[in-house]
Every structure is written in C-alpha cells, then in structure tokens.
mmCIF file of C-alpha atoms and ligand atoms in Angstrom:
data_model
loop_
_atom_site.group_PDB
_atom_site.id
_atom_site.type_symbol
_atom_site.label_atom_id
_atom_site.label_comp_id
_atom_site.label_asym_id
_atom_site.label_seq_id
_atom_site.Cartn_x
_atom_site.Cartn_y
_atom_site.Cartn_z
ATOM 1 C CA MET A 1 -45.752 147.997 67.956
ATOM 2 C CA ALA A 2 -43.949 149.132 64.806
ATOM 3 C CA ILE A 3 -43.311 147.034 61.731
ATOM 4 C CA LEU A 4 -40.779 147.893 59.034
ATOM 5 C CA VAL A 5 -42.069 146.558 55.729
ATOM 6 C CA ALA A 6 -39.243 146.229 53.227
ATOM 7 C CA GLY A 7 -40.922 146.082 49.834
ATOM 8 C CA GLY A 8 -44.089 147.667 51.204
ATOM 9 C CA ALA A 9 -44.697 149.540 47.937
ATOM 10 C CA GLY A 10 -45.045 146.290 46.001
ATOM 11 C CA TYR A 11 -48.036 144.066 45.324
ATOM 12 C CA ILE A 12 -48.182 141.821 48.398
ATOM 13 C CA GLY A 13 -46.327 144.240 50.709
ATOM 14 C CA SER A 14 -48.801 147.073 50.145
ATOM 15 C CA HIS A 15 -51.800 144.862 50.975
ATOM 16 C CA VAL A 16 -50.034 143.788 54.171
ATOM 17 C CA CYS A 17 -49.319 147.442 55.114
ATOM 18 C CA LYS A 18 -52.956 148.390 54.675
ATOM 19 C CA MET A 19 -54.066 145.531 56.938
ATOM 20 C CA LEU A 20 -51.333 146.210 59.527
ATOM 21 C CA LEU A 21 -52.507 149.789 59.890
ATOM 22 C CA GLN A 22 -56.141 148.681 60.175
ATOM 23 C CA LYS A 23 -55.065 146.338 63.001
ATOM 24 C CA GLY A 24 -53.415 149.194 64.907
ATOM 25 C CA PHE A 25 -49.729 148.632 64.114
ATOM 26 C CA ASP A 26 -47.365 151.461 63.210
ATOM 27 C CA VAL A 27 -45.873 150.907 59.759
ATOM 28 C CA VAL A 28 -42.691 152.094 58.068
ATOM 29 C CA VAL A 29 -42.503 151.259 54.371
ATOM 30 C CA TYR A 30 -38.931 150.853 53.110
ATOM 31 C CA ASP A 31 -38.761 150.438 49.341
ATOM 32 C CA ASN A 32 -36.332 151.388 46.556
ATOM 33 C CA LEU A 33 -39.251 151.770 44.077
ATOM 34 C CA VAL A 34 -37.475 149.671 41.447
ATOM 35 C CA HIS A 35 -40.548 147.438 41.198
ATOM 36 C CA GLY A 36 -42.757 149.117 43.770
ATOM 37 C CA TYR A 37 -44.918 152.214 43.257
ATOM 38 C CA ARG A 38 -44.885 155.295 45.468
ATOM 39 C CA CYS A 39 -48.700 155.434 45.138
ATOM 40 C CA PHE A 40 -48.936 151.963 46.759
ATOM 41 C CA ALA A 41 -47.127 153.187 49.906
ATOM 42 C CA GLN A 42 -50.195 154.874 51.399
ATOM 43 C CA TRP A 43 -50.125 153.312 54.843
ATOM 44 C CA GLY A 44 -47.546 154.431 57.385
ATOM 45 C CA ASP A 45 -44.307 156.376 56.943
ATOM 46 C CA PHE A 46 -42.354 155.992 53.724
ATOM 47 C CA VAL A 47 -38.581 155.823 53.345
ATOM 48 C CA GLN A 48 -37.082 155.326 49.895
ATOM 49 C CA GLY A 49 -34.135 152.987 50.259
ATOM 50 C CA ASP A 50 -32.521 149.741 49.241
ATOM 51 C CA ILE A 51 -32.050 146.722 51.505
ATOM 52 C CA GLY A 52 -28.476 146.531 50.247
ATOM 53 C CA ASP A 53 -27.708 150.014 51.601
ATOM 54 C CA GLN A 54 -26.254 149.507 55.076
ATOM 55 C CA ALA A 55 -25.969 153.243 55.861
ATOM 56 C CA GLN A 56 -29.591 153.941 54.962
ATOM 57 C CA LEU A 57 -30.767 150.935 56.984
ATOM 58 C CA ASP A 58 -28.724 152.206 59.924
ATOM 59 C CA SER A 59 -30.425 155.540 59.675
ATOM 60 C CA VAL A 60 -33.957 154.103 59.403
ATOM 61 C CA PHE A 61 -33.409 151.755 62.364
ATOM 62 C CA SER A 62 -32.043 154.711 64.377
ATOM 63 C CA ASN A 63 -34.945 156.990 63.473
ATOM 64 C CA PHE A 64 -37.769 154.511 64.104
ATOM 65 C CA LYS A 65 -38.114 152.040 66.945
ATOM 66 C CA ILE A 66 -38.913 148.852 65.021
ATOM 67 C CA ASP A 67 -40.201 145.636 66.628
ATOM 68 C CA VAL A 68 -40.589 143.335 63.612
ATOM 69 C CA VAL A 69 -39.219 143.475 60.057
ATOM 70 C CA MET A 70 -41.065 142.010 57.062
ATOM 71 C CA HIS A 71 -39.192 141.430 53.835
ATOM 72 C CA PHE A 72 -41.031 141.422 50.485
ATOM 73 C CA CYS A 73 -38.431 142.964 48.210
ATOM 74 C CA ALA A 74 -37.130 140.175 46.024
ATOM 75 C CA PHE A 75 -36.798 139.772 42.297
ATOM 76 C CA ILE A 76 -39.406 137.166 41.310
ATOM 77 C CA GLU A 77 -39.128 136.340 37.625
ATOM 78 C CA VAL A 78 -38.216 132.709 37.253
ATOM 79 C CA ALA A 79 -37.154 132.888 33.589
ATOM 80 C CA GLU A 80 -34.991 135.975 34.185
ATOM 81 C CA SER A 81 -33.308 134.263 37.143
ATOM 82 C CA VAL A 82 -32.069 131.514 34.822
ATOM 83 C CA ILE A 83 -30.521 134.043 32.426
ATOM 84 C CA GLU A 84 -29.224 136.481 35.069
ATOM 85 C CA PRO A 85 -28.541 134.455 38.236
ATOM 86 C CA GLU A 86 -26.120 137.055 39.622
ATOM 87 C CA LYS A 87 -28.907 139.634 39.814
ATOM 88 C CA TYR A 88 -30.968 137.180 41.885
ATOM 89 C CA TYR A 89 -28.206 136.053 44.229
ATOM 90 C CA LYS A 90 -27.079 139.644 44.759
ATOM 91 C CA ASN A 91 -30.485 141.084 45.567
ATOM 92 C CA ASN A 92 -32.318 138.130 47.048
ATOM 93 C CA VAL A 93 -29.400 136.675 49.030
ATOM 94 C CA GLN A 94 -26.598 139.225 49.515
ATOM 95 C CA ASN A 95 -28.882 142.197 50.155
ATOM 96 C CA THR A 96 -31.084 140.156 52.482
ATOM 97 C CA ILE A 97 -27.992 139.351 54.547
ATOM 98 C CA THR A 98 -27.236 143.088 54.701
ATOM 99 C CA LEU A 99 -30.758 143.681 56.014
ATOM 100 C CA LEU A 100 -30.333 140.933 58.629
ATOM 101 C CA GLU A 101 -26.963 142.411 59.644
ATOM 102 C CA ALA A 102 -28.506 145.842 60.137
ATOM 103 C CA MET A 103 -31.336 144.349 62.189
ATOM 104 C CA ARG A 104 -28.880 142.535 64.464
ATOM 105 C CA LYS A 105 -26.808 145.658 64.905
ATOM 106 C CA HIS A 106 -29.914 147.454 66.161
ATOM 107 C CA GLY A 107 -31.086 144.599 68.376
ATOM 108 C CA ILE A 108 -34.111 143.655 66.253
ATOM 109 C CA ASN A 109 -34.611 139.906 66.208
ATOM 110 C CA LYS A 110 -38.027 139.235 64.736
ATOM 111 C CA PHE A 111 -38.390 138.749 60.984
ATOM 112 C CA ILE A 112 -41.034 137.642 58.487
ATOM 113 C CA PHE A 113 -39.730 136.458 55.140
ATOM 114 C CA SER A 114 -41.609 135.992 51.848
ATOM 115 C CA SER A 115 -40.631 132.607 50.515
ATOM 116 C CA THR A 116 -42.213 130.661 47.692
ATOM 117 C CA ALA A 117 -43.569 127.353 46.431
ATOM 118 C CA ALA A 118 -40.584 127.477 44.073
ATOM 119 C CA VAL A 119 -38.389 126.123 46.922
ATOM 120 C CA TYR A 120 -39.967 122.701 46.317
ATOM 121 C CA GLY A 121 -39.014 122.523 42.625
ATOM 122 C CA MET A 122 -40.801 119.575 41.010
ATOM 123 C CA PRO A 123 -42.899 118.336 43.941
ATOM 124 C CA GLU A 124 -42.802 114.654 44.898
ATOM 125 C CA ARG A 125 -46.502 114.652 45.740
ATOM 126 C CA THR A 126 -49.510 116.911 45.932
ATOM 127 C CA PRO A 127 -50.736 118.690 48.054
ATOM 128 C CA ILE A 128 -47.253 119.740 49.173
ATOM 129 C CA GLU A 129 -46.436 119.681 52.878
ATOM 130 C CA GLU A 130 -43.748 121.808 54.509
ATOM 131 C CA GLU A 131 -41.367 118.913 55.202
ATOM 132 C CA ASP A 132 -41.471 117.622 51.599
ATOM 133 C CA ARG A 133 -38.303 117.586 49.511
ATOM 134 C CA LYS A 134 -36.966 121.007 48.623
ATOM 135 C CA LEU A 135 -35.062 120.921 45.374
ATOM 136 C CA PRO A 136 -35.536 124.236 43.557
ATOM 137 C CA ILE A 137 -35.006 124.111 39.797
ATOM 138 C CA ASN A 138 -34.096 127.745 39.132
ATOM 139 C CA PRO A 139 -31.948 130.467 40.753
ATOM 140 C CA TYR A 140 -35.072 132.292 41.982
ATOM 141 C CA GLY A 141 -36.218 129.293 44.042
ATOM 142 C CA LYS A 142 -32.639 128.586 45.140
ATOM 143 C CA SER A 143 -32.146 132.166 46.331
ATOM 144 C CA LYS A 144 -35.253 131.875 48.537
ATOM 145 C CA LEU A 145 -34.202 128.495 49.937
ATOM 146 C CA MET A 146 -30.729 129.854 50.758
ATOM 147 C CA ILE A 147 -32.274 132.559 52.926
ATOM 148 C CA GLU A 148 -34.562 130.005 54.569
ATOM 149 C CA GLU A 149 -31.481 127.997 55.566
ATOM 150 C CA ILE A 150 -29.617 131.095 56.746
ATOM 151 C CA LEU A 151 -32.608 131.954 58.940
ATOM 152 C CA ASP A 152 -32.426 128.543 60.632
ATOM 153 C CA ASP A 153 -28.758 129.150 61.418
ATOM 154 C CA TYR A 154 -29.481 132.670 62.715
ATOM 155 C CA SER A 155 -32.152 131.195 64.907
ATOM 156 C CA SER A 156 -29.773 128.641 66.494
ATOM 157 C CA ALA A 157 -26.796 130.982 66.790
ATOM 158 C CA TYR A 158 -28.333 134.359 67.598
ATOM 159 C CA GLY A 159 -31.811 133.653 68.981
ATOM 160 C CA PHE A 160 -33.117 135.455 65.895
ATOM 161 C CA ARG A 161 -36.776 134.409 65.453
ATOM 162 C CA SER A 162 -38.363 134.319 62.028
ATOM 163 C CA ILE A 163 -41.271 133.056 59.991
ATOM 164 C CA ARG A 164 -40.987 132.030 56.371
ATOM 165 C CA PHE A 165 -44.217 132.015 54.405
ATOM 166 C CA ARG A 166 -44.102 129.940 51.226
ATOM 167 C CA TYR A 167 -46.643 131.560 48.959
ATOM 168 C CA PHE A 168 -48.319 129.600 46.216
ATOM 169 C CA ASN A 169 -49.993 131.727 43.500
ATOM 170 C CA ALA A 170 -50.734 135.109 45.061
ATOM 171 C CA ALA A 171 -53.624 136.757 43.231
ATOM 172 C CA GLY A 172 -56.581 139.133 43.530
ATOM 173 C CA ALA A 173 -56.671 142.733 44.738
ATOM 174 C CA ASP A 174 -57.819 145.064 47.482
ATOM 175 C CA PRO A 175 -61.666 144.935 47.500
ATOM 176 C CA GLU A 176 -61.639 148.744 47.937
ATOM 177 C CA ARG A 177 -59.724 149.011 44.632
ATOM 178 C CA GLU A 178 -56.882 151.087 46.077
ATOM 179 C CA ILE A 179 -54.082 148.647 45.220
ATOM 180 C CA GLY A 180 -53.653 145.528 43.112
ATOM 181 C CA GLU A 181 -51.327 143.408 41.026
ATOM 182 C CA ALA A 182 -49.202 145.257 38.468
ATOM 183 C CA HIS A 183 -45.836 143.822 37.548
ATOM 184 C CA VAL A 184 -43.575 145.186 34.837
ATOM 185 C CA PRO A 185 -43.192 143.083 32.795
ATOM 186 C CA GLU A 186 -46.361 141.173 33.610
ATOM 187 C CA THR A 187 -45.925 137.403 33.378
ATOM 188 C CA HIS A 188 -48.681 136.192 35.726
ATOM 189 C CA LEU A 189 -51.731 134.426 34.374
ATOM 190 C CA ILE A 190 -54.586 136.379 36.019
ATOM 191 C CA PRO A 191 -53.478 139.936 35.116
ATOM 192 C CA LEU A 192 -52.726 138.726 31.591
ATOM 193 C CA LEU A 193 -56.200 137.181 31.298
ATOM 194 C CA LEU A 194 -57.729 140.462 32.450
ATOM 195 C CA ASP A 195 -55.584 142.405 29.985
ATOM 196 C CA ALA A 196 -57.055 140.200 27.252
ATOM 197 C CA ALA A 197 -60.577 140.769 28.625
ATOM 198 C CA ILE A 198 -60.142 144.541 28.695
ATOM 199 C CA GLY A 199 -58.658 144.533 25.170
ATOM 200 C CA ARG A 200 -55.087 145.484 26.107
ATOM 201 C CA ARG A 201 -53.780 142.206 24.641
ATOM 202 C CA LYS A 202 -55.105 140.461 21.613
ATOM 203 C CA ASP A 203 -55.057 136.968 23.122
ATOM 204 C CA ILE A 204 -53.927 134.775 25.983
ATOM 205 C CA LYS A 205 -51.351 132.051 25.428
ATOM 206 C CA VAL A 206 -51.747 128.664 27.079
ATOM 207 C CA PHE A 207 -48.277 127.338 27.876
ATOM 208 C CA GLY A 208 -48.565 123.596 27.265
ATOM 209 C CA THR A 209 -51.607 121.401 26.764
ATOM 210 C CA ASP A 210 -49.938 117.985 27.109
ATOM 211 C CA TYR A 211 -49.346 117.833 30.871
ATOM 212 C CA GLU A 212 -50.651 114.838 32.796
ATOM 213 C CA THR A 213 -53.466 116.805 34.394
ATOM 214 C CA GLN A 214 -57.236 116.620 33.971
ATOM 215 C CA ASP A 215 -57.279 118.816 30.842
ATOM 216 C CA GLY A 216 -53.600 118.838 29.857
ATOM 217 C CA THR A 217 -52.820 122.305 31.292
ATOM 218 C CA CYS A 218 -50.956 123.192 34.512
ATOM 219 C CA VAL A 219 -52.735 123.208 37.842
ATOM 220 C CA ARG A 220 -52.033 126.014 40.333
ATOM 221 C CA ASP A 221 -53.219 126.976 43.788
ATOM 222 C CA TYR A 222 -54.387 130.616 43.675
ATOM 223 C CA ILE A 223 -54.627 132.468 46.974
ATOM 224 C CA HIS A 224 -56.105 135.906 47.586
ATOM 225 C CA VAL A 225 -53.527 138.524 48.545
ATOM 226 C CA ASN A 226 -55.636 139.531 51.575
ATOM 227 C CA ASP A 227 -55.592 135.932 52.834
ATOM 228 C CA LEU A 228 -51.807 136.182 52.600
ATOM 229 C CA ALA A 229 -51.903 139.536 54.401
ATOM 230 C CA ASP A 230 -54.029 138.038 57.172
ATOM 231 C CA ALA A 231 -51.461 135.262 57.690
ATOM 232 C CA HIS A 232 -48.749 137.924 58.067
ATOM 233 C CA ILE A 233 -50.689 139.712 60.809
ATOM 234 C CA ARG A 234 -51.020 136.376 62.612
ATOM 235 C CA GLY A 235 -47.311 135.819 62.045
ATOM 236 C CA VAL A 236 -46.485 139.127 63.764
ATOM 237 C CA ASP A 237 -48.680 138.186 66.734
ATOM 238 C CA TYR A 238 -47.005 134.757 66.866
ATOM 239 C CA LEU A 239 -43.509 136.275 67.027
ATOM 240 C CA LEU A 240 -44.538 138.975 69.510
ATOM 241 C CA ASP A 241 -46.041 136.239 71.722
ATOM 242 C CA GLY A 242 -42.627 134.526 71.807
ATOM 243 C CA GLY A 243 -43.182 131.952 69.017
ATOM 244 C CA ASN A 244 -40.107 130.159 67.694
ATOM 245 C CA THR A 245 -38.714 130.206 64.173
ATOM 246 C CA ASN A 246 -41.203 128.481 61.889
ATOM 247 C CA TYR A 247 -42.275 128.084 58.266
ATOM 248 C CA PHE A 248 -45.651 127.711 56.609
ATOM 249 C CA ASN A 249 -47.154 127.033 53.206
ATOM 250 C CA LEU A 250 -49.821 129.542 52.241
ATOM 251 C CA GLY A 251 -52.250 128.304 49.629
ATOM 252 C CA SER A 252 -55.937 127.519 49.317
ATOM 253 C CA GLY A 253 -55.510 123.747 49.003
ATOM 254 C CA SER A 254 -57.477 123.786 45.722
ATOM 255 C CA GLY A 255 -56.001 123.606 42.271
ATOM 256 C CA PHE A 256 -57.288 125.042 38.986
ATOM 257 C CA THR A 257 -56.045 124.357 35.477
ATOM 258 C CA VAL A 258 -55.135 127.138 33.050
ATOM 259 C CA ARG A 259 -58.232 126.240 31.000
ATOM 260 C CA GLU A 260 -60.437 126.504 34.100
ATOM 261 C CA MET A 261 -58.922 129.897 34.867
ATOM 262 C CA ILE A 262 -59.672 131.104 31.340
ATOM 263 C CA GLN A 263 -63.259 129.905 31.640
ATOM 264 C CA THR A 264 -63.757 131.585 35.027
ATOM 265 C CA ALA A 265 -62.201 134.842 33.809
ATOM 266 C CA LYS A 266 -64.480 134.882 30.753
ATOM 267 C CA LYS A 267 -67.536 134.218 32.917
ATOM 268 C CA ILE A 268 -66.753 136.911 35.496
ATOM 269 C CA THR A 269 -65.699 139.591 33.031
ATOM 270 C CA THR A 270 -68.414 138.579 30.514
ATOM 271 C CA LYS A 271 -65.770 139.149 27.824
ATOM 272 C CA ASP A 272 -64.703 136.688 25.199
ATOM 273 C CA PHE A 273 -61.101 136.751 24.033
ATOM 274 C CA ALA A 274 -58.841 134.661 21.844
ATOM 275 C CA VAL A 275 -56.946 131.749 23.375
ATOM 276 C CA VAL A 276 -53.790 130.484 21.657
ATOM 277 C CA GLU A 277 -52.284 127.137 22.651
ATOM 278 C CA THR A 278 -48.488 127.137 22.582
ATOM 279 C CA ASP A 279 -45.534 125.103 23.849
ATOM 280 C CA ARG A 280 -44.770 124.475 27.479
ATOM 281 C CA ARG A 281 -42.958 127.238 29.374
ATOM 282 C CA PRO A 282 -39.652 125.847 30.664
ATOM 283 C CA GLY A 283 -39.588 125.051 34.385
ATOM 284 C CA ASP A 284 -43.360 124.838 34.961
ATOM 285 C CA PRO A 285 -44.300 121.924 37.268
ATOM 286 C CA PRO A 286 -47.646 120.336 36.238
ATOM 287 C CA TYR A 287 -49.162 120.596 39.731
ATOM 288 C CA LEU A 288 -48.498 123.058 42.561
ATOM 289 C CA ILE A 289 -51.020 122.747 45.365
ATOM 290 C CA ALA A 290 -50.349 123.590 48.993
ATOM 291 C CA CYS A 291 -51.299 121.779 52.106
ATOM 292 C CA SER A 292 -51.733 124.732 54.509
ATOM 293 C CA ASP A 293 -52.947 122.736 57.528
ATOM 294 C CA LYS A 294 -49.932 123.821 59.551
ATOM 295 C CA ALA A 295 -50.737 127.550 59.182
ATOM 296 C CA GLN A 296 -54.374 126.823 59.997
ATOM 297 C CA LYS A 297 -53.447 124.960 63.173
ATOM 298 C CA LYS A 298 -50.526 127.021 64.451
ATOM 299 C CA LEU A 299 -51.695 130.493 63.418
ATOM 300 C CA ASP A 300 -55.449 129.857 63.522
ATOM 301 C CA TRP A 301 -55.495 131.089 59.933
ATOM 302 C CA LYS A 302 -58.631 130.558 57.860
ATOM 303 C CA LEU A 303 -59.108 131.144 54.185
ATOM 304 C CA GLN A 304 -61.687 133.833 53.503
ATOM 305 C CA HIS A 305 -61.616 134.273 49.733
ATOM 306 C CA SER A 306 -62.697 131.978 46.894
ATOM 307 C CA LEU A 307 -61.358 131.854 43.339
ATOM 308 C CA GLU A 308 -64.350 133.986 42.295
ATOM 309 C CA ASP A 309 -63.382 136.645 44.873
ATOM 310 C CA ILE A 310 -59.867 136.589 43.481
ATOM 311 C CA ILE A 311 -60.957 137.218 39.916
ATOM 312 C CA ILE A 312 -63.720 139.695 40.807
ATOM 313 C CA THR A 313 -61.397 141.859 42.949
ATOM 314 C CA ALA A 314 -58.618 141.640 40.362
ATOM 315 C CA TRP A 315 -61.080 142.586 37.585
ATOM 316 C CA ASN A 316 -62.455 145.544 39.568
ATOM 317 C CA TRP A 317 -58.928 146.822 40.152
ATOM 318 C CA HIS A 318 -57.984 146.240 36.528
ATOM 319 C CA GLN A 319 -60.938 148.301 35.337
ATOM 320 C CA THR A 320 -60.193 151.062 37.857
ATOM 321 C CA MET A 321 -56.621 151.225 36.640
ATOM 322 C CA ALA A 322 -57.322 150.893 32.915
ATOM 323 C CA GLY A 323 -55.156 153.307 30.978
ATOM 324 C CA ARG A 324 -53.561 154.866 34.096
ATOM 325 C CA LYS A 325 -49.818 154.808 34.590
ATOM 326 C CA LEU A 326 -48.788 153.774 38.089
ATOM 327 C CA VAL A 327 -46.047 155.846 39.696
HETATM 328 N N1 LIG B 1 -49.594 130.640 32.069
HETATM 329 C C1 LIG B 1 -50.092 130.536 30.786
HETATM 330 N N2 LIG B 1 -50.083 131.655 30.016
HETATM 331 C C2 LIG B 1 -49.601 132.854 30.439
HETATM 332 C C3 LIG B 1 -49.088 132.947 31.760
HETATM 333 C C4 LIG B 1 -49.107 131.806 32.544
HETATM 334 O O1 LIG B 1 -50.524 129.456 30.341
HETATM 335 O O2 LIG B 1 -49.615 133.826 29.673
HETATM 336 C C5 LIG B 1 -49.622 129.448 32.926
HETATM 337 C C6 LIG B 1 -48.255 129.062 33.444
HETATM 338 O O3 LIG B 1 -47.602 128.225 32.530
HETATM 339 C C7 LIG B 1 -48.618 128.369 34.764
HETATM 340 C C8 LIG B 1 -49.875 129.114 35.229
HETATM 341 O O4 LIG B 1 -50.388 129.758 34.061
HETATM 342 O O5 LIG B 1 -48.938 127.048 34.522
HETATM 343 C C9 LIG B 1 -49.597 130.138 36.282
HETATM 344 O O6 LIG B 1 -48.518 130.952 35.844
HETATM 345 P P1 LIG B 1 -48.034 132.256 36.608
HETATM 346 O O7 LIG B 1 -46.905 132.823 35.814
HETATM 347 O O8 LIG B 1 -49.190 133.132 36.894
HETATM 348 O O9 LIG B 1 -47.524 131.710 38.001
HETATM 349 P P2 LIG B 1 -46.428 130.579 38.309
HETATM 350 O O10 LIG B 1 -47.173 129.397 38.830
HETATM 351 O O11 LIG B 1 -45.490 130.360 37.205
HETATM 352 O O12 LIG B 1 -45.570 131.336 39.404
HETATM 353 C C10 LIG B 1 -45.874 131.319 40.755
HETATM 354 C C11 LIG B 1 -45.280 132.575 41.396
HETATM 355 C C12 LIG B 1 -43.778 132.558 41.298
HETATM 356 C C13 LIG B 1 -43.256 131.267 41.890
HETATM 357 C C14 LIG B 1 -43.916 130.082 41.227
HETATM 358 C C15 LIG B 1 -43.520 128.804 41.891
HETATM 359 O O13 LIG B 1 -45.789 133.718 40.781
HETATM 360 O O14 LIG B 1 -43.248 133.644 42.014
HETATM 361 O O15 LIG B 1 -45.322 130.175 41.334
HETATM 362 O O16 LIG B 1 -43.267 127.842 40.910
HETATM 363 F F1 LIG B 1 -41.936 131.154 41.700
#
C-alpha cells in the first residue's frame, strides 16, 4: 500500500513517514519545502511540489499508484493568521480543495487530515470531547474547521472517506535523533525552553500569570510526536479496512502549566535560565486538554510517551542539532 504524505518534510509529517516505512508502507513525500526541510524527507520517494499546483499533483498521481493521502502542509501560526488571513485561507483551504480535486480525479478516496485543538476556540469544558462546541477564534482554527466541514460533505456526496485528527500540543522528537521540531520562526514553548537551556536565547517569557489555573499560567496537553504518528498508522489501517469518515482528538489527557514545563525542562536539561513574566498572549485559552477516549476505543490507540520522554527526546535532538542549519 502506498501513502502520499503532503507535508512529509515537516515536523509531524516526517515522523509519520519514518513510522510508515517501518510498518511496511510505501511512502511518497510531497512537499514544497517552504517550511519543510529536504533533510527531513529521508523515508520514501520525494517530490518537490505544492498542493495548490494541479498539474504537478496530476503528474504525481499518474506516476505513483497511491492508496491513501495524508495532508500535513498547513500554515500554523495563530498570530500571523490574524494579521494575514488571506494567506491562511488560500493555503489551508483553497489549496486543500485543489488537493482533494486532484485525488478525486485520480480515483483516490481515502484521506487523513491534520486538524487542531484550535477548532474548539475557547472550550466550554475540560477535557474537551469531539462533539463539544467548535467556535474557533482565529483564521488558523477557522481554516481547519472549514476543511473538516468540507470533508463531511465530500463523504456524503462522493463516498470520500477521511479521518481528521485534532492535535493538541505536538511535542518531542525522534528518539533516534534523526528529526525533530524546528519551526522558523519558532513560537512553541518547548523548543524555546530548550533554546534558553542551550544558551541560544537569554531567557524564556511566560505569557500571562493571572489565568484562573493552579499557578496562574496556561495549561496545555503535550503529546509526543511519535504517539501522533502511531495514531496515523492506525488511521490508515482503519480506512483501508473500510472505516467511515471519522474525527478524533489526539492528546495525552494530562495538562501542565507553563511554570511546570519550565521546571521540568530545567530538571531534565540540568540548566538554569532566566524566566521573564510578561503579559498574556492574545488568543490563548487558559486550559486545553483533550479527552482522547474515542481514539483509544475506535483505533485501539494507546499513549506510549510521558512528558519526560517528550522533553528528553526534544533535548537530545536540540543538542544534536545545536549550531547546524537545517536544509
Ligand atoms: N508560551 C509562553 N512563552 C513562550 C511560548 C509559549 O508562555 O515563549 C505559552 C503559551 O502562551 C501557551 C503555552 O506556552 O500557553 C503553549 O504555547 P505554544 O505556542 O507552544 O502552543 P499553543 O498551545 O499556543 O499552540 C498549540 C499548537 C497550535 C494550535 C494551538 C491550539 O501549536 O498549532 O495549540 O490553540 F493552534
């Protein structure tokens, strides 16, 4: 069975490709390398291309017999999406429709889509369940929810079967240190903490200390990227076994505050670094914790990595990469 992984040279996509190959699937990475790295596309064939390029998609679907498509290539910066919504709707919505069109033209009807906790907006309750209110508060979250809705319509109209995985805070790295998290610009807490630990930043900022949480800082549900990858493999099996269109939260079910994350990072790295408390970052919900019971039941998915594993693997990767430029 062959899987086309759009965005397979990015952070989550590359971990999924590595696992797919280990499980015996054929892999074709399709990535425009705007945010991905050629050196991350080590597993399977590589085609440089954009999901908005109909002609190139036509050619890749003609050259490779693809059974399932996975789609990881979205813009993900919440703050940027507020300032430049067009960029988000064009890439995350319009170009995704182009990809779906190309798939339909070539008779491919199985699709796995990277969605996000951001579709829930400010959650009504915690942990969040899949049927809870979805009211995204920024164009990034809206763009993901739009595709989720389109996929339901494709399912009813065209028999197009898909899975949407709503990731909470993806984190950690490949235990073999071959790939890891590296966004440009980096806005995510764990890589920034490790940058501070390694001396690449002079401090870490805490965005808001007056939230109604146990220590006043935001609580997030961090999930190891290989636990996400494992869910994707199960998702492929589910679709290949004839499973219907479905959607799942993917989180650990445990929440940690920013202060707890700082403490854990200092303990694991054995480095002390300066912590600066600043104002809230706009659009941050106080709590985001997933209920992932549905994925556990339907996909027989089990969490294998703890918060310590997340920070240890991320730290090992960070040290391996220190000073190297990714290309
Ligand atoms: N934080 C800091 N200082 C920093 C960076 C982050 O205090 O320098 C805080 C944030 O305010 C937040 C927490 O650390 O409370 C985690 O922040 P991240 O930026 O690492 O992750 P987010 O929870 O903001 O984002 C994640 C995904 C997004 C998704 C969002 C859903 O990375 O793709 O959840 O709300 F949209």
